[in-house]
Every structure is written in structure tokens, then in C-alpha cells.
Amino acid sequence: MTLAVGDVVAEQTYHLTRDNLVRYAGASGDFNPIHYRDDFAQSVGLPGVLAHGMLTMGFAVQPVVDWLGGDSGRVTDYQAKFTRPVPVDAVAGAAVTVLAKVGAIDDDGVRIDLTVTFDGATVLGKAQVRVTVPA
Amino acid sequence: MSDFRDLTTLRVGGPAGHLVEASSRDDLVATARDFWASPDDWMILGGGSNLVVADDGFDGNVLRV
């Protein structure tokens, strides 16, 4: 497989629902009510219930793992900043799109840069995934 | 010594080097100034969500708010 900087390796849209947030709360132990109660979220100045940042970060790397044939062991580093919240509507949910492009290629492997967008704006900053290339 | 597995929602992670819990605003400011004056690494710990710590832990100053 020959890769070049700028190549799109994956693009995927995820439809997040409140159901996902409840399940992630249980799985992660993060029961902060901003992730399941609109009244509480609004009382602390948020637009409404938000997705957990780690949930967004977690599923945003999945298209890259899929591209690696499911071999998550080839992901050696993953970083991102939670730059904008993802409000998840009780009825409509939230559609989050992940675009994964080759950002750099060096002796250690490949850096994949993720552009993760909700409602036309990016929600993760400097989202970069380091992956090794098979020998 | 406290372990991050007892301080984070994911319940994983090794030792938190030097852990100080701030109980008041003044306490927070005083402890932060101490930490910043030290050559050791430091970190702020809140409710422990958004944090995944390795089994090695963090060998520095941890200010728990």
C-alpha cells in the first residue's frame, strides 16, 4: 500500500443518541449529570446534554482502526483536545463526522490527522493518531 | 500513597506521586504556588473523568480539587 500525505484513509459519520451517552456513562464510570440531564446541564450554562469528550475521542479513532483491518495494536499514540462540546438532542441525537487523512509519513510510521465535525464545526483539536506500518 | 485507580472514573492507573487535596480557595492557591515553585512535574486532578492513567502512575505533584 502506497500512502501519500493528504490521502483520505477513512470517512465516517456516526449518529450519537442519548442512549449511547447513558451506556458510556455506565462503561466509563463518568456519571456527571451534564451527560444525561438537560435541566442540570442548563443550570451550569451549557446548551443541554453533551456527549462525553472521551466518548467522542473514542469513536473518532474507530475509522482508523477499521482502516487498519481492526488491528488497534498498530495505534501507538492518540491525542486530541476537546475544543467544542457536542450537544446531543433528546430526539434527533447528534451526527458527528470523522475525516481521517494522512498527515505525515516518517520512519516510525504514519500520522493520521482527524477532522471531527458536528454541525459544521470541528469538535476535537489537533486530533492525531500515530500508527505503525507493517514491515 | 493513593492510586489513580481510586481517583478516576475509569478506575485504572497506578500511584499518584505526591497528592494534596485542596479544601478551600486559599488552600488551592497556596498549594498551587508551592507546586509551581518546585522543579517536579505537577498536574491538577478534578473529578477524575477524562483521565486515563497507566499502571506506572504519575511520579509528581498532584493537586486534587
Coordinates of C-alpha atoms in Angstrom, one line a residue:
Chain A
M1 CA 0.0 0.0 0.0
T2 CA 1.5 3.3 -1.0
L3 CA 0.4 6.3 1.0
A4 CA 0.9 10.0 0.4
V5 CA 0.4 13.0 2.7
G6 CA -3.1 14.2 2.2
D7 CA -4.7 10.9 1.3
V8 CA -8.1 10.3 2.9
V9 CA -7.9 6.9 4.5
A10 CA -11.4 6.9 6.1
E11 CA -14.5 9.0 6.4
Q12 CA -17.4 8.0 8.6
T13 CA -20.5 9.7 10.1
Y14 CA -21.7 8.5 13.5
H15 CA -25.2 9.1 14.8
L16 CA -24.9 9.6 18.6
T17 CA -28.0 9.2 20.7
R18 CA -28.8 9.8 24.4
D19 CA -28.8 6.0 24.7
N20 CA -25.1 5.9 23.7
L21 CA -24.3 8.5 26.4
V22 CA -26.1 6.5 29.1
R23 CA -24.2 3.4 28.1
Y24 CA -20.9 5.2 28.0
A25 CA -21.6 6.7 31.5
G26 CA -22.0 3.2 32.8
A27 CA -19.0 1.8 31.0
S28 CA -16.7 4.7 32.0
G29 CA -18.0 5.4 35.4
D30 CA -18.4 9.1 34.5
F31 CA -21.9 9.9 35.8
N32 CA -21.6 13.6 35.6
P33 CA -25.3 14.6 35.1
I34 CA -24.4 17.1 32.3
H35 CA -24.3 13.9 30.1
Y36 CA -27.9 12.9 30.8
R37 CA -29.9 15.7 32.3
D38 CA -30.9 18.8 30.3
D39 CA -32.0 20.7 33.4
F40 CA -28.7 20.1 35.1
A41 CA -26.6 20.9 32.0
Q42 CA -28.5 24.2 31.5
S43 CA -28.1 25.1 35.2
V44 CA -24.4 25.2 34.7
G45 CA -24.6 27.2 31.5
L46 CA -24.5 24.5 28.8
P47 CA -26.9 24.3 25.9
G48 CA -28.1 20.9 27.0
V49 CA -26.9 17.4 27.5
L50 CA -23.4 16.9 26.0
A51 CA -21.5 13.8 24.8
H52 CA -18.6 12.8 27.0
G53 CA -15.4 14.1 25.4
M54 CA -13.8 10.7 25.8
L55 CA -16.7 9.1 24.0
T56 CA -16.2 11.4 21.1
M57 CA -12.5 10.8 21.1
G58 CA -13.1 7.1 21.4
F59 CA -15.4 6.6 18.4
A60 CA -13.5 9.2 16.3
V61 CA -10.5 6.8 16.1
Q62 CA -12.6 3.8 15.1
P63 CA -12.5 4.6 11.3
V64 CA -8.7 4.5 11.6
V65 CA -8.8 1.2 13.4
D66 CA -11.2 -0.2 10.8
W67 CA -8.8 1.0 8.1
L68 CA -6.1 -1.0 9.9
G69 CA -8.2 -4.1 9.5
G70 CA -9.3 -3.9 13.1
D71 CA -5.7 -4.1 14.5
S72 CA -5.9 -1.5 17.2
G73 CA -2.4 -2.6 18.4
R74 CA -1.0 -0.6 15.5
V75 CA -2.2 2.6 17.1
T76 CA 0.8 3.7 19.2
D77 CA -0.4 7.2 20.2
Y78 CA -3.6 9.2 20.0
Q79 CA -4.1 12.7 21.2
A80 CA -6.8 15.3 20.9
K81 CA -8.1 18.4 22.6
F82 CA -11.8 18.7 23.4
T83 CA -12.3 22.1 21.8
R84 CA -16.1 22.3 21.3
P85 CA -18.9 20.5 23.0
V86 CA -21.2 18.0 21.2
P87 CA -24.8 18.6 22.3
V88 CA -26.9 15.5 21.8
D89 CA -30.6 16.3 21.3
A90 CA -33.0 14.0 23.1
V91 CA -34.9 13.3 19.9
A92 CA -32.6 14.0 17.0
G93 CA -29.3 12.9 18.6
A94 CA -26.2 14.3 17.0
A95 CA -24.4 13.4 13.7
V96 CA -20.6 13.6 14.1
T97 CA -18.4 13.2 11.0
V98 CA -14.8 11.9 11.1
L99 CA -12.4 12.5 8.2
A100 CA -9.1 10.7 8.5
K101 CA -6.2 11.9 6.4
V102 CA -2.5 11.1 6.2
G103 CA -0.8 14.0 8.0
A104 CA 2.8 12.8 7.9
I105 CA 4.9 9.8 7.0
D106 CA 8.3 9.0 8.6
D107 CA 10.4 6.1 9.6
D108 CA 8.3 5.3 12.7
G109 CA 5.1 5.1 10.7
V110 CA 2.2 7.3 9.7
R111 CA 0.5 10.1 11.4
I112 CA -3.2 10.3 10.7
D113 CA -4.9 13.6 11.3
L114 CA -8.6 13.5 12.2
T115 CA -11.1 16.2 11.4
V116 CA -14.1 15.6 13.6
T117 CA -17.1 17.8 12.9
F118 CA -20.5 18.4 14.4
D119 CA -22.9 21.0 13.0
G120 CA -20.3 22.3 10.6
A121 CA -17.6 23.0 13.2
T122 CA -14.7 20.9 14.5
V123 CA -15.1 19.5 18.0
L124 CA -11.6 18.0 18.5
G125 CA -8.4 20.0 18.2
K126 CA -5.1 18.6 16.9
A127 CA -6.6 15.1 16.8
Q128 CA -3.6 13.0 15.7
V129 CA -3.2 9.2 15.6
R130 CA 0.2 7.5 15.2
V131 CA 0.1 4.2 13.5
T132 CA 2.8 1.7 12.7
V133 CA 3.2 0.4 9.2
P134 CA 3.7 -3.4 8.7
A135 CA 7.2 -4.4 7.8
Chain B
M1 CA 0.1 6.5 48.7
S2 CA -3.0 7.0 46.6
D3 CA -3.5 5.2 43.3
F4 CA -5.2 6.8 40.3
R5 CA -7.5 3.7 40.2
D6 CA -9.2 5.2 43.2
L7 CA -9.2 8.7 41.9
T8 CA -10.5 8.3 38.3
T9 CA -13.9 7.3 37.0
L10 CA -12.4 4.6 34.8
R11 CA -10.8 3.0 37.9
V12 CA -7.4 2.3 36.3
G13 CA -4.0 3.7 37.0
G14 CA -1.0 3.4 39.3
P15 CA 0.4 5.6 42.1
A16 CA -0.3 9.3 42.4
G17 CA 3.2 10.6 43.5
H18 CA 2.6 13.4 46.0
L19 CA -1.1 14.0 46.3
V20 CA -2.5 17.1 48.0
E21 CA -6.2 17.8 48.3
A22 CA -7.2 21.4 48.3
S23 CA -10.1 22.0 50.8
S24 CA -10.5 25.8 50.3
R25 CA -9.8 28.5 47.8
D26 CA -6.8 29.8 49.8
D27 CA -5.5 26.2 50.2
L28 CA -5.8 25.7 46.5
V29 CA -3.8 28.9 45.7
A30 CA -1.1 28.2 48.3
T31 CA -0.6 24.6 47.2
A32 CA -0.5 25.6 43.5
R33 CA 2.2 28.2 44.3
D34 CA 4.2 25.5 46.2
F35 CA 3.9 23.1 43.3
W36 CA 4.9 25.8 40.7
A37 CA 7.9 26.7 42.8
S38 CA 9.0 23.0 42.8
P39 CA 11.1 21.5 40.0
D40 CA 8.9 18.5 40.0
D41 CA 6.1 17.9 37.4
W42 CA 2.6 18.8 38.6
M43 CA -0.9 18.1 37.5
I44 CA -4.4 19.2 38.5
L45 CA -6.9 16.5 39.3
G46 CA -10.7 17.2 39.3
G47 CA -13.4 14.6 39.3
G48 CA -11.2 12.1 37.6
S49 CA -13.2 11.8 34.3
N50 CA -11.4 12.5 31.0
L51 CA -8.3 10.9 32.6
V52 CA -6.7 7.6 31.8
V53 CA -3.6 6.8 33.7
A54 CA -1.2 4.0 33.1
D55 CA -0.2 1.4 35.7
D56 CA 3.1 3.4 36.2
G57 CA 1.1 6.3 37.6
F58 CA 2.4 9.8 37.8
D59 CA 5.6 10.5 39.8
G60 CA 5.0 14.2 40.5
N61 CA 2.8 16.6 42.5
V62 CA -0.9 16.0 42.1
L63 CA -3.3 18.8 43.3
R64 CA -6.7 17.4 43.8
V65 CA -9.5 20.0 43.6

